[in-house]
mmCIF file of C-alpha atoms and ligand atoms in Angstrom:
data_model
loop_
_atom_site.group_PDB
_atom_site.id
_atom_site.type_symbol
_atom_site.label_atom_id
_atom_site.label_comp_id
_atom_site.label_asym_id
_atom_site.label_seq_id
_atom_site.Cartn_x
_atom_site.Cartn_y
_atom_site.Cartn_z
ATOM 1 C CA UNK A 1369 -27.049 -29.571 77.448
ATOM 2 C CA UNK A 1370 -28.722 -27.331 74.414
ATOM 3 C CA UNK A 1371 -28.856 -23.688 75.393
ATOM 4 C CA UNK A 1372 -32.726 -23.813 75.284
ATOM 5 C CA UNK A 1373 -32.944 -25.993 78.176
ATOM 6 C CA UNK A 1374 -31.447 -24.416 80.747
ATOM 7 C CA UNK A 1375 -33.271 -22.047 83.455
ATOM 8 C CA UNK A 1376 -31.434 -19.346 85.624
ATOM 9 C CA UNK A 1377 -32.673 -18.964 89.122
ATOM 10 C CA UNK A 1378 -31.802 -16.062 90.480
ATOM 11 C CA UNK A 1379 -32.558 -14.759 94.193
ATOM 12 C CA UNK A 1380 -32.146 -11.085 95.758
ATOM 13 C CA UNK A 1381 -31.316 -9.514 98.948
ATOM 14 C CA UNK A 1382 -31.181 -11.235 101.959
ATOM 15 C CA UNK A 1383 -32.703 -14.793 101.089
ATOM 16 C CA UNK A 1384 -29.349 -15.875 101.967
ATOM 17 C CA UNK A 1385 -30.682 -15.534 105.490
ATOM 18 C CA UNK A 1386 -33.617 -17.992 105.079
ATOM 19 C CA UNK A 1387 -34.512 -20.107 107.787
ATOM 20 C CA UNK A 1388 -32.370 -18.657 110.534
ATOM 21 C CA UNK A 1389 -35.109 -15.323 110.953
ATOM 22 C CA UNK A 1390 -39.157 -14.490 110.583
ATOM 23 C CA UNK A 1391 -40.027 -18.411 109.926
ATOM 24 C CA UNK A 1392 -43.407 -17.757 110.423
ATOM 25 C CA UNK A 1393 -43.563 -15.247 107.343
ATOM 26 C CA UNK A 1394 -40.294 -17.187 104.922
ATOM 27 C CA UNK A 1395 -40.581 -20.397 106.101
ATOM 28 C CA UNK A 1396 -37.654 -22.600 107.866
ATOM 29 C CA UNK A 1397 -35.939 -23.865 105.040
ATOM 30 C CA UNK A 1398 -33.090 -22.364 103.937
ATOM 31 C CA UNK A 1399 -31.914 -21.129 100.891
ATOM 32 C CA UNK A 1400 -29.432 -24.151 100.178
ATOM 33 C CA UNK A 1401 -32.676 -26.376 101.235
ATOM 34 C CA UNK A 1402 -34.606 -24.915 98.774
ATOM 35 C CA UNK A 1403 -31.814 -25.009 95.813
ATOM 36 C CA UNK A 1404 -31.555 -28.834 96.745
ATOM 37 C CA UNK A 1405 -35.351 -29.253 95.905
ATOM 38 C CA UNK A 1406 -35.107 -27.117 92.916
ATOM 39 C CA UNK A 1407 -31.861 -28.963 91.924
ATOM 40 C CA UNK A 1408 -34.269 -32.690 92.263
ATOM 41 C CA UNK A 1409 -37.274 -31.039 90.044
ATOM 42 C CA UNK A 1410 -35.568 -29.914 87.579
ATOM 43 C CA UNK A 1411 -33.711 -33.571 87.420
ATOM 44 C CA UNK A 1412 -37.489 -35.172 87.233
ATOM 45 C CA UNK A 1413 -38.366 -32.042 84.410
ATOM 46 C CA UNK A 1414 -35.412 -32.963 82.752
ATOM 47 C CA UNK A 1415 -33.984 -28.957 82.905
ATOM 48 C CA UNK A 1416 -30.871 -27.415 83.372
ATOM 49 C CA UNK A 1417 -30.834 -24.973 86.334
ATOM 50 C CA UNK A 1418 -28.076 -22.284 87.929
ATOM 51 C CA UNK A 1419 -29.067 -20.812 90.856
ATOM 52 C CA UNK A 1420 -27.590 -17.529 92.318
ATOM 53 C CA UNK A 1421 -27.868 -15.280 94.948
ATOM 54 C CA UNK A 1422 -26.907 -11.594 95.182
ATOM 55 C CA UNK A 1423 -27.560 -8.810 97.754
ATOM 56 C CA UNK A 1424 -26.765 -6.437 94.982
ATOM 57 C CA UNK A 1425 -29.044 -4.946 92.425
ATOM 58 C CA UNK A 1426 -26.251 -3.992 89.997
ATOM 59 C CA UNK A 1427 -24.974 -7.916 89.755
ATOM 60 C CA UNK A 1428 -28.478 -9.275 89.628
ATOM 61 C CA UNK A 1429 -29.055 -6.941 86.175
ATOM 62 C CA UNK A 1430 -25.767 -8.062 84.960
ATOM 63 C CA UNK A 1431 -26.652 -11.470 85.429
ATOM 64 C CA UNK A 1432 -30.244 -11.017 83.666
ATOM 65 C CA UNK A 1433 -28.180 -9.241 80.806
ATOM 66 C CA UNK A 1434 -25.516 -11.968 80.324
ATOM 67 C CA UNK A 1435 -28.661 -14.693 80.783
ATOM 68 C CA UNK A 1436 -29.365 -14.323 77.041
ATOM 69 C CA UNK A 1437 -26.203 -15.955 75.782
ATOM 70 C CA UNK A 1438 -27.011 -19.231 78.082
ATOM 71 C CA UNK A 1439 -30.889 -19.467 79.424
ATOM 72 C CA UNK A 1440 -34.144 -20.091 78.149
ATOM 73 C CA UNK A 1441 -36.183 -18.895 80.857
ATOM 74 C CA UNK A 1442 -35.399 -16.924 84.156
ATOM 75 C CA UNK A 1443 -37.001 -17.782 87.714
ATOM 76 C CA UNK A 1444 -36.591 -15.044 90.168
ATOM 77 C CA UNK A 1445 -37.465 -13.998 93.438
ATOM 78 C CA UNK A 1446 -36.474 -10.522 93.534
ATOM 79 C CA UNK A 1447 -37.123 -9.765 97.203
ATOM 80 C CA UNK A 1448 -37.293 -6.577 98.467
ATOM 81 C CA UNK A 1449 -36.288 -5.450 94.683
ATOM 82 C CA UNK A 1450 -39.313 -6.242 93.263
ATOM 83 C CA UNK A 1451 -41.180 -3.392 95.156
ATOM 84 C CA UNK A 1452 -38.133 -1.071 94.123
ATOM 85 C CA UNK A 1453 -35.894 -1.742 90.986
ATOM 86 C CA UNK A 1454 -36.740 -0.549 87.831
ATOM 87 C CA UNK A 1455 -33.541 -1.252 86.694
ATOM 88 C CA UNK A 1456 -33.850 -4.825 86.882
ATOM 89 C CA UNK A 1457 -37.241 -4.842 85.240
ATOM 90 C CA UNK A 1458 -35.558 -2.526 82.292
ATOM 91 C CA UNK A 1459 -33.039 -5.717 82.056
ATOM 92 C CA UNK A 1460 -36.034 -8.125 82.196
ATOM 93 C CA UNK A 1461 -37.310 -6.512 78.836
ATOM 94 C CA UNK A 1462 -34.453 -5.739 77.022
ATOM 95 C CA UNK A 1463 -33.283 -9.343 77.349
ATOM 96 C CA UNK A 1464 -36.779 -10.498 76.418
ATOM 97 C CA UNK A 1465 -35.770 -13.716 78.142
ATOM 98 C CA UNK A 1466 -39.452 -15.544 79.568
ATOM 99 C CA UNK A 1467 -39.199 -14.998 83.325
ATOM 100 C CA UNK A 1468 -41.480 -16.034 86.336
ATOM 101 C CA UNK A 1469 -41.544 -14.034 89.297
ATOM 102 C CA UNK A 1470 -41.893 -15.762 92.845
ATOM 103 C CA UNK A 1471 -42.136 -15.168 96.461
ATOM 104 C CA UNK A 1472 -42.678 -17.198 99.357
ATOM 105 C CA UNK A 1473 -45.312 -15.170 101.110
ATOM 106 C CA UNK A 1474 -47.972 -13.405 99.328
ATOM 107 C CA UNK A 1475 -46.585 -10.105 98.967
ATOM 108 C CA UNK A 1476 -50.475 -8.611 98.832
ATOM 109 C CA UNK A 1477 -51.685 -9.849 102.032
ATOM 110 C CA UNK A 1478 -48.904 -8.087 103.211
ATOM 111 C CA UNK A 1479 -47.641 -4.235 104.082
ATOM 112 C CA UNK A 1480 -48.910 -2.050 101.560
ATOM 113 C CA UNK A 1481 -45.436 -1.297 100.048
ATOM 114 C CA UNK A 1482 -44.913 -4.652 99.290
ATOM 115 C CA UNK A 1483 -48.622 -4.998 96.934
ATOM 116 C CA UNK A 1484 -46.898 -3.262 93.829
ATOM 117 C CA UNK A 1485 -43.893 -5.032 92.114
ATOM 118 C CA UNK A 1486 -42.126 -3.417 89.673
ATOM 119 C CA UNK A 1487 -41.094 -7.029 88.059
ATOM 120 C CA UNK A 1488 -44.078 -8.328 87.552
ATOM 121 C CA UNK A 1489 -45.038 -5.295 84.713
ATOM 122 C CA UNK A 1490 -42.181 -7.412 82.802
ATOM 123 C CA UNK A 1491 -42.637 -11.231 83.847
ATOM 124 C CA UNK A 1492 -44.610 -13.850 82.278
ATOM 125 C CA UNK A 1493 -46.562 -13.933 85.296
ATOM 126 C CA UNK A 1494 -46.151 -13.605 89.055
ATOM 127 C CA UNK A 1495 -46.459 -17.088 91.895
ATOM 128 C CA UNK A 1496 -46.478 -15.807 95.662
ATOM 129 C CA UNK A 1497 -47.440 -17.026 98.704
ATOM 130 C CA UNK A 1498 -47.061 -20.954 99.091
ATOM 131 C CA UNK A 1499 -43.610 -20.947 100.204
ATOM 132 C CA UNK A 1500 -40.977 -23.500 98.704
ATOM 133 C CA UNK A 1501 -43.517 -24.805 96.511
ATOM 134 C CA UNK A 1502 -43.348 -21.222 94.661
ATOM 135 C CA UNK A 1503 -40.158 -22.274 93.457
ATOM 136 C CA UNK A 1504 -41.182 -25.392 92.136
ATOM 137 C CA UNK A 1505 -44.101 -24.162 90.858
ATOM 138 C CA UNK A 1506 -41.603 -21.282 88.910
ATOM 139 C CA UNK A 1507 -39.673 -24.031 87.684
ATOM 140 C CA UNK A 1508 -42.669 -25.841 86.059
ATOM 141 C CA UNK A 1509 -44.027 -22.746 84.698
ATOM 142 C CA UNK A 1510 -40.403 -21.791 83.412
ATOM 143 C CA UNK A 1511 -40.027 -25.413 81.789
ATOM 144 C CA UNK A 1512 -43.107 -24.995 79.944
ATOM 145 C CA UNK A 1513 -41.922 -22.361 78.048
ATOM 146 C CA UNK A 1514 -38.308 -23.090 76.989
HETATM 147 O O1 CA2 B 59 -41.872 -13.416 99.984
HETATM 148 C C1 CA2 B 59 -40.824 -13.255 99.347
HETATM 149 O O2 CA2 B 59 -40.242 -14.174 98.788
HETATM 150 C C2 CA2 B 59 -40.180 -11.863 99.300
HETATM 151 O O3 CA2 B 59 -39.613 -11.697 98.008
HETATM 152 C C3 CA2 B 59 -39.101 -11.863 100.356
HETATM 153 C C4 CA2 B 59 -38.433 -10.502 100.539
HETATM 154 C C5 CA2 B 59 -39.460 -9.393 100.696
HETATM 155 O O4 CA2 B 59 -38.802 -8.137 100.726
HETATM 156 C C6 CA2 B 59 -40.493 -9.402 99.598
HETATM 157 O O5 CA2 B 59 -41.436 -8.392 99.843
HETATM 158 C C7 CA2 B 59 -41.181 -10.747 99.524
HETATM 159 C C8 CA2 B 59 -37.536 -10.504 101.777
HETATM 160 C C9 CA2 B 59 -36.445 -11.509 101.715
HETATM 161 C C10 CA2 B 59 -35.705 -11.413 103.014
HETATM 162 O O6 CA2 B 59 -35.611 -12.673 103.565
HETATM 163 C C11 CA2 B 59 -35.367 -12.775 104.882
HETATM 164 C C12 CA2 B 59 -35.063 -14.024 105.328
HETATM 165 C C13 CA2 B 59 -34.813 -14.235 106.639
HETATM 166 C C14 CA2 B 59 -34.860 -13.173 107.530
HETATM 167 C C15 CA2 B 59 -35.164 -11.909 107.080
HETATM 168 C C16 CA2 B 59 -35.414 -11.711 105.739
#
């Protein structure tokens, strides 16, 4: 498939534990759930997706740098390095690669440290707070713009 159609998903720390801890806050799905309905939208959009997971910051900015070569458009839920990594928001601009930042609970409802995200100062825009659906909704918004 053309380079232009392809969308990286990338998730951070700890969202390989989804569904087995806090359900009432992440939901009970987990993380290989989710990928299976991003993997069936993006089918129906008619996009290309890779999905990753890292629990370290360095690896998640190499894999926004190396994005440029492949992706159109970058999905991410940064976890608890959105409220902390100004590294990966450096790589976010430099790339200059469209990318839609998502969480599953709305980060602003919740403890104060978790209102400010350092991503979103470099995303297209930020979706949080309806769960799974703010991955499909991520995907849509990330299709749009390839
Ligand atoms: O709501 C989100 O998607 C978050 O990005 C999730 C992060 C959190 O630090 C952000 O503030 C909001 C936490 C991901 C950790 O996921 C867990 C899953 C199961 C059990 C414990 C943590």
């Amino acid at each position: 498939m053309a380079k232009k159609k392809k969308i990286l998903v990338l998730n951070g720390p700890n969202l390989n534990l989804l569904g087995r801890r806090q359900p009432e806050i992440y939901g009970k799905l987990t993380l290989e759930q989710i990928n299976q309905k991003v993997r069936v939208l993006a089918k129906e959009l008619g996009v290309e997706v890779e999905i990753r997971q890292s629990n370290h910051e360095g690896e998640l900015v190499t894999w926004i740098q190396d994005a440029i070569a492949q992706f159109g458009a970058i999905v991410i839920n940064p976890a608890a390095y959105t409220h902390s990594s100004i590294a990966m928001r450096d790589a976010i601009t430099a790339v200059g690669i469209p990318t839609i930042e998502i969480h599953l609970s709305n980060i602003h409802k919740r403890e104060p440290f978790r209102h400010h995200s350092h991503i979103a100062e470099a995303a297209v825009g930020q979706i949080a707070g309806f769960g799974v659906d703010s991955y499909l909704l991520g995907l849509r918004a990330a299709a749009a713009r390839l």
